[in-house]
Amino acid sequence: MSKDLDQLAISTIRLLSVDQVDAAQSGHPGAPLGLAPAAHAVWKRMRFNPKNTDWINRDRFILSNGHGCALLYSLLFLYGYDLSIQDLKQFRQLGSKTPGHPEAHDVPGVEVTTGPLGQGISNAVGLAIAQKQFAATYNKPDFTLSDSFVYVFLGDGCLMEGISSEASSLAGHLQLNNLIAFWDDNRISIDGDTNVAFTEDVVARYKAYGWHTIEIAHGDTDLDAVSKAVDEAKAIPDKPTLIRLTTTIGFGSLQQGTHGVHGAALKSDDVRQLKEKFGFNPDEHFAVPNEVKDYFHEHVKENQKIETEWNKTLASYVEKYPKEGKELQRRLSGKLPDGWKDALPSYKPSDKAAATLLPELIGGSADLTGSNLTKGADQAEFNLLQTVWVNSVVVTSDTVLENMFPAAYQSAIESTSTPHVIALTRQGVPHLEGSSIENASKGGYTLIKQDKPDVIIVSSGSEVSISRDAIAHLEKAGIKAGLVSLPDFHTFDKQPQSYRLSVLPDGVPILSVEVLSRFGWSKYSHEQFGLDHFGASGKAPDIYKWVEFTPEGVADRAAKTVQFYKGKPVLSPLNTAF
Amino acid sequence: MSKDLDQLAISTIRLLSVDQVDAAQSGHPGAPLGLAPAAHAVWKRMRFNPKNTDWINRDRFILSNGHGCALLYSLLFLYGYDLSIQDLKQFRQLGSKTPGHPEAHDVPGVEVTTGPLGQGISNAVGLAIAQKQFAATYNKPDFTLSDSFVYVFLGDGCLMEGISSEASSLAGHLQLNNLIAFWDDNRISIDGDTNVAFTEDVVARYKAYGWHTIEIAHGDTDLDAVSKAVDEAKAIPDKPTLIRLTTTIGFGSLQQGTHGVHGAALKSDDVRQLKEKFGFNPDEHFAVPNEVKDYFHEHVKENQKIETEWNKTLASYVEKYPKEGKELQRRLSGKLPDGWKDALPSYKPSDKAAATLLPELIGGSADLTGSNLTKGADQAEFNLLQTVWVNSVVVTSDTVLENMFPAAYQSAIESTSTPHVIALTRQGVPHLEGSSIENASKGGYTLIKQDKPDVIIVSSGSEVSISRDAIAHLEKAGIKAGLVSLPDFHTFDKQPQSYRLSVLPDGVPILSVEVLSRFGWSKYSHEQFGLDHFGASGKAPDIYKWVEFTPEGVADRAAKTVQFYKGKPVLSPLNTAF
């Protein structure tokens, strides 16, 4: 590719980005104008197939400064991803494939949803870990199935965020040499020169994290330097690389180098002079010169050949290593192992931890492995052992497995579209009759069923057993109380109304019992028992007594609930007008 | 003070800490055993008066690794703060002054509540900023009213937290040479050696932030080195200091240097041998040798003299600089300026921003000064100008002042015990008749009162004006709807029940309208209109239309609410059983 063609391609990327912002009359033109040369030089080096965005050994590109997404959309369009010129024209419009920040869910080729600064670089560390584990598990001396790289562009704002510090420290610790980050050092933030708030020595900080660092003084023009930096970074055996790329925000604009180009459309005369400056027709919008079109088309064809080769390699691999090959094919298909569900434990502490059943699980513990029991006996630490990557790693909490909610675990594992948080109590809790994976999978279920109850107590977690004991107290006082465990509002809300009304029916006053909060429980109950103040430090039984979260305390509130609703018609809170 | 007496004092601090954990049979003995020598050496150098913990020019000590609080309680007790040996014996018991993590609210001498790692060092940066502003505002060439230091102890966990990275970068940027932090480099975390997760070069990282750094190799024994490090740090003119203090966690314990001493009481034979090793009677608990008692007593007397001198200086200052003196006395008393409330604007954009009225306000903007309008015209940036510190700094948002809720601002300013978050819409909103500081101060109020309404709509923020327009639609359909603005649940909950029931009465179905969420609104309404999914990217009017948050969409839900409750008795959701 000639230098002139490179320049033309870069100008095309710049102007496509400017035209998007111009069409929307909102967005961020500064970053695309400054970063187009580096983006072009990096994408030229990347391996990917726009027609198969799931190819496992593709290189990943993440725009951590996601507000500059017009740049990414321009690249995706030019490289032939499923994004049309029409989509570019719909930039930042409702329902378009080109939203104001890149959404992995909506846009093919967007690897990670970004926007909140610092998030992209942190997700990139996660992707780099996944690639490392893949390589350690499946590469053989005679087969390299995984050798891809993760490229990240990030801005000053990303570097200011604590989350990127945490992730970058970990990346250095794990020696993720497959991670190559470009810091767009344009010295400009919304509040003006970065000197107003951010004067640390970023390069020295990343060195301290154990990263390799490279500085490119002329990021606006020096394509060779970018190319060489990528070579250098790829050759470093045991460190991630941060490339400090000095650029001019809004390169070419009349306001270049100022925060005026950061977050608003350029004025129309500015757009015109930009196009003229780059040798384009100022009256044309979304222009792509034919030679640029052809170049990108050729590049994609080359890349597709690489994937074809890789597929052949995989086929030979499966033949030579059938055991690993079969397991790898299962993982790539996203299927869970046969029978994994049947092997889930049912409340006996001696049962096997699920990580053994699902060797692809990677877990973490915030320096609380012992406290939270997050490591199984046959699991290894995820770390570099010389150059050998361990095969599989943890996590789940034994507390989940031994007690009430293996259902939560199952739901988390089976879900392909949502993250899960499983909130566990640190207190030991008894196993309750009536709790089962099947019941808990519905989000909420009746634990103690009564014929014509005077009141139903609805609760979750460690408060369920307190409520159960309260019911015995109530019985002595001649009050018949039912008990519902409702560990997961979200899943319960998805059940049919008939099921939900069978759990929380009309005609019975309902009392919710949760220490942490009354907030939100009004949706499922008429009365709420919970704290409206901070907790305290002390022994657990003392504290429970202090806040009256005892069988007696719960029974008292239940009795008052019965009294209050006596003679009043009671509608289930699940009945709604629309 | 002789070296022997120093050693005896240190042993006393160590064993008082161990005895606390032993009495509770829970807590963290490792950090106090390792940090006692450095703590002793630092506290010897600090200026403070245990009998006047509010003295403005005192040095501050913050234990960022708050789990090691037995150390802090030992020091507070020995220095004669309002903490008795009886309090130490109640360590970690409910209602005691010695909770499991230090609480500024409960314990005199605890400057900052700590526990969540990274929080203490971050708060310390805030305190150091406050001291700098005080000094810049009131010191004169012939009067030094403010020259105190902030000392922080922190552990590896604090350094791993992103929040400490953010704060430490800012501290370097602001050249806070009044901040001296000791990193307890004991190489041990709960999961074992810090090498398992944390191998960055911390000292190099802090250098990169612009900090001065000092390394003390023998933190267990080398008191002179600690003392000299404090001298060196105090003399640095333009940098905060990080002192890397290499210590042995659980020094003296049979398990010293392992994570076994981190977070559980020592075994009884271990406690006995510790006491013997330090020359104490193994059968005695909470022992304080008389010479140690006397030493601390003398030290406090010396310190009190320093405060007495300072008070004299202040008196002379007030005489020589009556204007500044008077203003300073007002600030120290915690009183707001006379008439500040009357000067609050009432909806005219030209009105003065409140920061001018309250020059002691310090504010921040997350690099969004322009977007959020957080800077008034006559306000200066907080930064080092050569060595001159600017006099006053921002902040409030003009949006607050120009529109509905100066009441929120007033509430935040007048509160002495709670932080405030004021959540503002970025959309322009009309000024509504009936909104006033007085009404909004109640947290919720009736905006449109109807005689026997068919339905009441309750809403907040930008949805209130949409709801108002919905009411006009409903009127055409023969439905009489009232309107309530409820911007602050917390404040509304504190109003008398009679007032609350006048706003949300019995007998009328109530519909809440908030885009962001239905969650929580059940407490104030029978029906909820709000999103249960993510938002989208697009133009605001398109999005509002898409989610049906239009006058028509709200009117539709209100009409359905009226229909659903027709003929059913309706109780206000504010009526509760207990």
XYZ file of N, CA, C and O in Angstrom, chain A residues 47 56-60 123-140 143-150 170-180 233-241 317 328 331 359-362 381-393:
288
model
N -5.805 -9.155 12.548
C -6.440 -10.295 11.894
C -7.881 -10.394 12.360
O -8.136 -10.520 13.567
N -12.726 -17.217 16.864
C -12.135 -17.172 18.197
C -10.710 -16.616 18.197
O -10.282 -15.984 19.164
N -9.982 -16.826 17.119
C -8.589 -16.357 17.114
C -8.408 -14.991 16.458
O -7.310 -14.615 16.060
N -9.490 -14.227 16.351
C -9.368 -12.863 15.807
C -8.649 -11.958 16.810
O -8.682 -12.197 18.017
N -8.008 -10.922 16.300
C -7.543 -9.840 17.163
C -8.754 -9.003 17.563
O -9.707 -8.879 16.797
N -8.689 -8.453 18.770
C -9.789 -7.598 19.247
C -9.352 -6.141 19.289
O -8.205 -5.848 19.654
N -12.073 -4.121 30.558
C -12.598 -5.286 29.845
C -11.525 -5.918 28.962
O -11.495 -7.134 28.790
N -10.668 -5.094 28.406
C -9.590 -5.607 27.543
C -8.675 -6.532 28.336
O -8.203 -7.550 27.818
N -8.425 -6.177 29.598
C -7.606 -7.054 30.446
C -8.294 -8.409 30.590
O -7.659 -9.468 30.506
N -9.608 -8.391 30.756
C -10.359 -9.649 30.849
C -10.255 -10.470 29.580
O -10.039 -11.696 29.628
N -10.376 -9.823 28.426
C -10.256 -10.542 27.154
C -8.858 -11.123 26.987
O -8.689 -12.241 26.493
N -7.858 -10.351 27.404
C -6.471 -10.831 27.276
C -6.247 -12.052 28.173
O -5.547 -12.999 27.797
N -6.862 -12.042 29.362
C -6.763 -13.208 30.250
C -7.400 -14.426 29.581
O -6.847 -15.533 29.593
N -8.579 -14.211 28.974
C -9.282 -15.327 28.329
C -8.428 -15.928 27.213
O -8.336 -17.151 27.073
N -7.793 -15.050 26.415
C -6.941 -15.562 25.333
C -5.782 -16.371 25.899
O -5.442 -17.449 25.395
N -5.189 -15.849 26.987
C -4.056 -16.551 27.607
C -4.476 -17.931 28.093
O -3.734 -18.911 27.955
N -5.665 -17.989 28.682
C -6.098 -19.290 29.187
C -6.374 -20.266 28.039
O -6.043 -21.440 28.118
N -6.978 -19.742 26.986
C -7.239 -20.549 25.798
C -5.919 -21.135 25.267
O -5.786 -22.356 25.038
N -4.931 -20.257 25.110
C -3.634 -20.695 24.581
C -2.991 -21.727 25.507
O -2.461 -22.752 25.056
N -3.039 -21.467 26.816
C -2.384 -22.368 27.769
C -3.066 -23.730 27.787
O -2.429 -24.759 28.013
N -4.378 -23.716 27.537
C -5.131 -24.960 27.620
C -5.010 -25.786 26.341
O -4.933 -27.009 26.393
N -4.984 -25.133 25.185
C -5.117 -25.884 23.933
C -3.924 -25.839 22.988
O -3.781 -26.717 22.139
N -3.087 -24.795 23.089
C -1.914 -24.810 22.190
C -1.036 -26.019 22.509
O -0.968 -26.468 23.657
N -0.420 -26.557 21.465
C 0.515 -27.688 21.618
C 1.818 -27.272 20.941
O 1.823 -26.345 20.127
N 0.993 -27.112 17.463
C -0.248 -26.436 17.064
C -0.439 -25.136 17.836
O -0.543 -25.151 19.066
N -0.495 -24.021 17.120
C -0.816 -22.754 17.770
C -2.237 -22.366 17.389
O -2.477 -21.802 16.321
N -3.182 -22.708 18.256
C -4.579 -22.367 17.958
C -4.916 -20.950 18.396
O -5.785 -20.307 17.841
N -4.234 -20.481 19.415
C -4.571 -19.170 19.943
C -3.327 -18.312 20.072
O -2.411 -18.631 20.831
N -3.284 -17.219 19.307
C -2.168 -16.275 19.414
C -2.629 -14.869 19.055
O -1.894 -14.098 18.474
N -3.865 -14.563 19.417
C -4.415 -13.253 19.040
C -4.009 -12.171 20.037
O -3.520 -12.459 21.131
N -4.221 -10.929 19.631
C -3.879 -9.766 20.464
C -5.119 -8.923 20.741
O -6.081 -8.950 19.985
N -5.041 -8.211 21.841
C -6.104 -7.269 22.180
C -5.514 -5.856 22.080
O -4.539 -5.543 22.765
N -3.209 -5.495 37.510
C -3.390 -6.942 37.327
C -2.774 -7.411 36.009
O -2.136 -8.472 35.952
N -2.953 -6.614 34.964
C -2.400 -6.987 33.652
C -0.877 -7.112 33.716
O -0.292 -8.016 33.118
N -0.248 -6.187 34.447
C 1.200 -6.272 34.618
C 1.577 -7.509 35.416
O 2.495 -8.251 35.058
N 0.832 -7.747 36.490
C 1.095 -8.913 37.341
C 0.977 -10.206 36.541
O 1.808 -11.116 36.692
N -0.037 -10.292 35.697
C -0.266 -11.521 34.927
C 0.571 -11.574 33.646
O 0.456 -12.517 32.867
N 1.385 -10.528 33.441
C 2.310 -10.510 32.287
C 1.583 -10.713 30.957
O 2.001 -11.517 30.115
N 0.508 -9.971 30.777
C -0.332 -10.157 29.588
C 0.301 -9.486 28.364
O -0.077 -8.393 27.958
N 1.229 -10.169 27.758
C 1.942 -9.591 26.611
C 1.090 -9.581 25.352
O 1.536 -9.112 24.309
N -0.119 -10.087 25.448
C -1.054 -10.038 24.310
C -1.933 -8.790 24.342
O -2.876 -8.680 23.561
N -1.622 -7.859 25.249
C -2.423 -6.647 25.409
C -1.598 -5.430 24.980
O -0.505 -5.202 25.507
N -2.112 -4.687 24.016
C -1.392 -3.520 23.487
C -2.324 -2.312 23.551
O -3.343 -2.263 22.857
N 5.823 -4.300 20.505
C 4.930 -4.776 21.573
C 4.665 -6.272 21.442
O 4.665 -7.015 22.430
N 4.458 -6.712 20.195
C 4.165 -8.133 19.965
C 5.354 -9.019 20.347
O 5.172 -10.185 20.705
N 6.562 -8.454 20.257
C 7.766 -9.255 20.516
C 8.121 -9.340 21.995
O 8.926 -10.185 22.393
N 7.545 -8.472 22.818
C 7.855 -8.496 24.255
C 7.267 -9.775 24.855
O 6.072 -10.025 24.721
N 8.091 -10.599 25.513
C 7.578 -11.917 25.904
C 6.709 -11.930 27.159
O 5.947 -12.857 27.370
N 6.812 -10.914 28.006
C 6.192 -11.086 29.326
C 5.572 -9.811 29.900
O 5.398 -9.695 31.106
N 5.229 -8.885 29.025
C 4.641 -7.642 29.524
C 3.558 -7.125 28.580
O 3.725 -7.206 27.360
N 2.493 -6.555 29.139
C 1.601 -5.769 28.280
C 2.319 -4.483 27.890
O 3.303 -4.101 28.526
N 1.848 -3.830 26.846
C 2.515 -2.609 26.359
C 1.561 -1.421 26.362
O 0.411 -1.541 25.920
N -5.918 -30.496 14.256
C -5.763 -30.581 15.710
C -6.743 -31.606 16.295
O -6.376 -32.478 17.077
N -12.677 -28.742 23.161
C -12.587 -27.390 22.603
C -13.811 -27.089 21.744
O -14.390 -25.997 21.829
N -16.647 -26.184 23.911
C -16.538 -24.819 24.443
C -16.867 -23.776 23.380
O -17.552 -22.794 23.649
N -14.619 -26.887 33.447
C -13.218 -26.474 33.536
C -12.949 -25.131 32.887
O -11.899 -24.537 33.101
N -13.905 -24.618 32.086
C -13.665 -23.328 31.427
C -13.921 -22.144 32.350
O -13.674 -21.001 31.979
N -14.425 -22.391 33.562
C -14.705 -21.286 34.475
C -13.422 -20.629 34.970
O -12.492 -21.299 35.383
N -13.426 -19.297 34.939
C -12.350 -18.523 35.558
C -12.999 -17.694 36.659
O -14.074 -17.134 36.456
N -4.406 -22.051 41.192
C -4.371 -20.606 41.044
C -4.050 -20.229 39.609
O -3.268 -20.880 38.933
N -4.652 -19.119 39.188
C -4.432 -18.606 37.846
C -3.250 -17.664 37.897
O -3.305 -16.597 38.455
N -2.152 -18.084 37.336
C -0.942 -17.291 37.438
C 0.061 -17.815 36.420
O -0.087 -18.916 35.901
N 1.079 -17.028 36.152
C 2.111 -17.477 35.225
C 3.107 -18.366 36.026
O 3.744 -17.911 36.963
N 3.263 -19.600 35.590
C 4.216 -20.518 36.236
C 5.304 -20.748 35.234
O 5.180 -21.531 34.340
N 6.327 -19.995 35.481
C 7.238 -19.796 34.314
C 6.405 -19.424 33.079
O 5.783 -18.372 33.090
N 6.381 -20.291 32.071
C 5.563 -19.938 30.906
C 4.362 -20.872 30.742
O 3.715 -20.893 29.722
N 4.099 -21.667 31.746
C 2.967 -22.594 31.671
C 1.734 -21.969 32.305
O 1.779 -21.503 33.436
N 0.663 -21.919 31.571
C -0.582 -21.403 32.124
C -1.395 -22.567 32.660
O -1.529 -23.577 31.996
N -1.922 -22.383 33.846
C -2.664 -23.496 34.423
C -3.962 -23.695 33.662
O -4.477 -22.798 33.014
N -4.440 -24.879 33.802
C -5.487 -25.349 32.922
C -6.858 -24.793 33.250
O -7.614 -24.409 32.379
N -7.186 -24.763 34.496
C -8.523 -24.287 34.829
C -8.502 -23.635 36.186
O -7.606 -23.855 36.984
N -9.466 -22.819 36.381
C -9.538 -22.099 37.640
C -10.960 -21.983 38.130
O -11.912 -22.229 37.412
